CSV table of C-alpha atoms in Angstrom, one decimal:
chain,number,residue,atom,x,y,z
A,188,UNK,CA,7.8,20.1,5.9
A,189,UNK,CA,6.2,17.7,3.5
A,190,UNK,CA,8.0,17.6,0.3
A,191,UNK,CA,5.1,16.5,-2.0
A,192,UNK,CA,6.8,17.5,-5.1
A,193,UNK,CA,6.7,14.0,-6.5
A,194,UNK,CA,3.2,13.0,-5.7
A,195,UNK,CA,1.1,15.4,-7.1
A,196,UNK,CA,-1.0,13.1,-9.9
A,197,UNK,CA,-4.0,10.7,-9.1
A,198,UNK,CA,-2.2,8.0,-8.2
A,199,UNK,CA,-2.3,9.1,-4.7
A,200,UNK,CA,-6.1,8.8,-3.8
A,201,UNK,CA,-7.7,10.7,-0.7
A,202,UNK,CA,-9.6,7.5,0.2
A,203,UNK,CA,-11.2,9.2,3.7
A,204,UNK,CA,-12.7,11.9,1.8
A,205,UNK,CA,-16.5,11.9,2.5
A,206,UNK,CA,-16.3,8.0,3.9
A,207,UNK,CA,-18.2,7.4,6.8
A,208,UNK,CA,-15.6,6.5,10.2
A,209,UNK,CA,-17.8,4.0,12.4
A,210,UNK,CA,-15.6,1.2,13.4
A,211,UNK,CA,-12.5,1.1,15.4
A,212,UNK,CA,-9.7,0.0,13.0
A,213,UNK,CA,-11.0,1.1,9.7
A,214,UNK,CA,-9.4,3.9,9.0
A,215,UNK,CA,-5.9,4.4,10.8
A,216,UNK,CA,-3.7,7.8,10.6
A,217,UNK,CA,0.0,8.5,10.7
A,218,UNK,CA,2.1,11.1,10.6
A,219,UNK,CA,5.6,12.4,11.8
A,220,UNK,CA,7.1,15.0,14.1
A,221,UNK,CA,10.5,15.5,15.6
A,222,UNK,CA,11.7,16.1,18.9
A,223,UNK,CA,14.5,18.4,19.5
A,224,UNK,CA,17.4,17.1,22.1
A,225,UNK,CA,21.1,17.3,23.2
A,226,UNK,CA,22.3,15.6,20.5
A,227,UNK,CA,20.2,16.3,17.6
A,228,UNK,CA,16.7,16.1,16.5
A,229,UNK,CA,15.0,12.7,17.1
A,230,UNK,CA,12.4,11.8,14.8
A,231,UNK,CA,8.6,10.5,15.9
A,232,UNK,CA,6.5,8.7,13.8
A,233,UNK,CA,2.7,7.4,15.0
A,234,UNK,CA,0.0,5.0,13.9
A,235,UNK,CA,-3.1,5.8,15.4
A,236,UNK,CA,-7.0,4.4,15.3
A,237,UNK,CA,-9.2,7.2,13.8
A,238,UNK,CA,-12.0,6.3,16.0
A,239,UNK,CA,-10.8,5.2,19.4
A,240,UNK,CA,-8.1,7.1,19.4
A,241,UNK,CA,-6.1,4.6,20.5
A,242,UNK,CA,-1.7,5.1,19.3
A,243,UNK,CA,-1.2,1.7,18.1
A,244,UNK,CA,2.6,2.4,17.5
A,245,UNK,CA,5.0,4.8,17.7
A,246,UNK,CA,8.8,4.7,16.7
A,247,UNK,CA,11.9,6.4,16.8
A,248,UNK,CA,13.9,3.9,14.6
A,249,UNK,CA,15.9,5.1,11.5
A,250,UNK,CA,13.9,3.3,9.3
A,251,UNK,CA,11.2,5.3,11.1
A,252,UNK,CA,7.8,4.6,8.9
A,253,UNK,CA,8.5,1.0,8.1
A,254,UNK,CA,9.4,0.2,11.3
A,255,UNK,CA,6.4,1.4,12.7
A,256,UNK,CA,4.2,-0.6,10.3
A,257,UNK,CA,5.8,-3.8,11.1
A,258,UNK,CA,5.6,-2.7,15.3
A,259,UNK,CA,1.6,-2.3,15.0
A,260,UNK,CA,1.1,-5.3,12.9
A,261,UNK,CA,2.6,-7.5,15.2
A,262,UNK,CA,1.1,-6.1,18.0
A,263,UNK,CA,-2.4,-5.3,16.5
A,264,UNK,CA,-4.7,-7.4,14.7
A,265,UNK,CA,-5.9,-5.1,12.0
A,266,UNK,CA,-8.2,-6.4,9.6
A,267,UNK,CA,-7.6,-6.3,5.5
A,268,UNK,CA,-9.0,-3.8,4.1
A,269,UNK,CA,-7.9,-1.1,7.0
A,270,UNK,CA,-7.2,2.2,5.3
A,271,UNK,CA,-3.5,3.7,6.0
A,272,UNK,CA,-3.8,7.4,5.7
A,273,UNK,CA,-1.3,10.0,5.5
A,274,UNK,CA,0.4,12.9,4.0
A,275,UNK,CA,2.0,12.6,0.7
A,276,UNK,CA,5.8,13.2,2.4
A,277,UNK,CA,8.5,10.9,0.4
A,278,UNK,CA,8.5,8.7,3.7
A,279,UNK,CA,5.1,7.6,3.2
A,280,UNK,CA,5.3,7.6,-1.0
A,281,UNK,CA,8.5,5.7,-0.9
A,282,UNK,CA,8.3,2.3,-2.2
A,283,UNK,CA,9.1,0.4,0.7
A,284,UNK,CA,6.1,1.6,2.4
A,285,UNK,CA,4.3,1.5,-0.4
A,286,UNK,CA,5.4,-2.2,-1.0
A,287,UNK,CA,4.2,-3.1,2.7
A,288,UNK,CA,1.4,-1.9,3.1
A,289,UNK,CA,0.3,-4.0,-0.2
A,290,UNK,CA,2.1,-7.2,1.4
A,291,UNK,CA,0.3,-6.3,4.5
A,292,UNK,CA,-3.4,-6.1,2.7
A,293,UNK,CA,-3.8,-1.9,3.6
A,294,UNK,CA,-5.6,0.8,1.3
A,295,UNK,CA,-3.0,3.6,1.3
A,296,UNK,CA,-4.9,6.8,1.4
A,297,UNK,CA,-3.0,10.7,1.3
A,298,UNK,CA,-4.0,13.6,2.2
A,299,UNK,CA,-4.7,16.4,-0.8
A,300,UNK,CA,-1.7,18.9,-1.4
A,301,UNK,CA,-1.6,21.9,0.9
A,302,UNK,CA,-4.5,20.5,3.2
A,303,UNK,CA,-3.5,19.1,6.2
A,304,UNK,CA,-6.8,19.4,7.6
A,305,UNK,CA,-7.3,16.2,5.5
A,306,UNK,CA,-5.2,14.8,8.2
A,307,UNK,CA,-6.5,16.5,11.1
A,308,UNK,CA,-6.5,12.9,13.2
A,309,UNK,CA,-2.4,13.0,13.8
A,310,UNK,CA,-2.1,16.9,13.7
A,311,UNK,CA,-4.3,17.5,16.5
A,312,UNK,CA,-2.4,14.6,18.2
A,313,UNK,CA,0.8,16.0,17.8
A,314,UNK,CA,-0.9,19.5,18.7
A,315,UNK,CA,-1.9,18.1,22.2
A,316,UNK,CA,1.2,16.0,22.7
A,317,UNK,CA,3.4,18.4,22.2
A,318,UNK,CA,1.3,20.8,24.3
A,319,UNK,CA,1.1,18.1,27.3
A,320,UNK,CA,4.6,16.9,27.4
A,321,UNK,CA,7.5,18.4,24.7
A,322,UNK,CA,7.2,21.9,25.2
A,323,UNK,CA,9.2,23.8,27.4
A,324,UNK,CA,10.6,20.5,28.4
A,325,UNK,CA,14.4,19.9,28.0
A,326,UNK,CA,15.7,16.6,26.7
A,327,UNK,CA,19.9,15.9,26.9
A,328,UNK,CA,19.8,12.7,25.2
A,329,UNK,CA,17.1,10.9,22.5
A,330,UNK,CA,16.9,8.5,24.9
A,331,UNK,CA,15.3,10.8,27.5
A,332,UNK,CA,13.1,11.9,24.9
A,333,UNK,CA,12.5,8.4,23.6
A,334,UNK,CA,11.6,7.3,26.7
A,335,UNK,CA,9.3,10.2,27.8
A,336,UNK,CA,7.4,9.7,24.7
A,337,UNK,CA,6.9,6.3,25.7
A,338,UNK,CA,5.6,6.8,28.7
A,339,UNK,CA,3.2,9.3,27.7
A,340,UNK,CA,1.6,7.4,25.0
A,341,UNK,CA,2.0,4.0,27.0
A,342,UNK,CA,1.5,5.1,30.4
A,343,UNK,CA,-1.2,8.5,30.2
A,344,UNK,CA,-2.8,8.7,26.8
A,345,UNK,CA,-4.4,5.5,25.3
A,346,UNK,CA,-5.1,4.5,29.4
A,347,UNK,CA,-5.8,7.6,31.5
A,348,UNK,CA,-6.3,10.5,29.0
A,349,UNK,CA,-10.1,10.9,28.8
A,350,UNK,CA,-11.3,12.3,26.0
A,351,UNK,CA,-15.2,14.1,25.3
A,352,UNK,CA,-15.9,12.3,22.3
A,353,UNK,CA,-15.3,9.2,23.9
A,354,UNK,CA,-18.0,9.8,26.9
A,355,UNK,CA,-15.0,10.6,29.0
A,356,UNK,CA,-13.1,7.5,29.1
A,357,UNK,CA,-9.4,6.9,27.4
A,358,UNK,CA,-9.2,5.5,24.1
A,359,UNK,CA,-8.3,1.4,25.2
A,360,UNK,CA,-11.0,1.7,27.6
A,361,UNK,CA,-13.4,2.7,25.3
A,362,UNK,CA,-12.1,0.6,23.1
A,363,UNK,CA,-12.7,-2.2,25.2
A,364,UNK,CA,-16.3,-1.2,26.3
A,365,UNK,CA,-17.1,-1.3,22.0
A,366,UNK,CA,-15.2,-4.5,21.8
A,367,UNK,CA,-17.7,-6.0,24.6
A,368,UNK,CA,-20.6,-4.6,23.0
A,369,UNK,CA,-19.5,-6.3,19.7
A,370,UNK,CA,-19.2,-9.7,21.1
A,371,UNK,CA,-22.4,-9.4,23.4
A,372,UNK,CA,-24.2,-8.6,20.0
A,373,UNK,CA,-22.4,-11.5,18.1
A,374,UNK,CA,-23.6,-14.2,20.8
């Protein structure tokens, strides 16, 4: 659960609220889930593009939202400005997150209290994910899970998981086909 105790006042805009979602990469969605295993519960956090669809990251690190920040800049060029949205849990109201996502040039956006349908990007993913591949699976060891969720995301979902509202193609392949488009219109 969400402990939003702490971040009830205005300092915690809903910047997604009535804005208009065109472009791949302006508006990006996290969110958290666990995983329950052998030896404990292991802990899932996701980036993920609103409008391709595309998981840019994913990590199940201890310093789990941080980490996962830093793992999609470095592998993802996405532009300033972007808009990081999220619920208004302490992991994503800390400081440190806070702190990076300024150093990193992001507009942090939250969800209102008691409506996650303000974030209804990363719970249907988790909905379907967990649907597809965590239930009624059994995982001994976080690295089983760790490396199941892996190759889901990785190796199904952003390359072989079509998708309707994508004309039926996966989120990097329609995310190429707009990429092409863009530079054919920019020559």
């Amino acid at each position: 659960m969400t402990d939003s105790r702490n971040a009830r006042d205005d300092t915690y805009p809903n910047l997604v609220r009535g804005l208009e979602i065109t472009e791949p990469f302006q508006v990006v969605t996290s969110d958290i889930t666990y995983i329950k295993t052998g030896e404990g519960f292991e802990y899932l956090c996701k980036i993920k593009d609103v409008v391709s669809g595309v998981v840019l990251s994913e990590s199940m690190m201890a310093q789990l939202v941080v980490q996962t920040i830093e793992n999609v800049t470095k592998r993802w060029h996405l532009p300033e400005g972007v808009v990081f949205h999220s619920d208004r849990g302490s992991q994503y109201t800390s400081t440190a997150v806070k702190e990076l996502l300024r150093k990193k040039g992001f507009r942090q956006s939250f969800s209102r209290v008691g409506k996650p349908g303000d974030n209804a990007w990363s719970e249907s993913f988790f909905t379907n994910f967990k649907k597809e591949i965590i239930h009624w699976k059994w995982f001994p060891t976080r690295e089983q899970a760790r490396e199941t969720v892996f190759a889901y995301i990785e190796g199904f979902y952003n390359t072989r998981r079509v998708q309707k509202r994508l004309g039926y193609l996966s989120p990097k392949e329609w995310l190429k086909c707009w990429m092409n488009k863009r530079s054919q219109t920019a020559a």
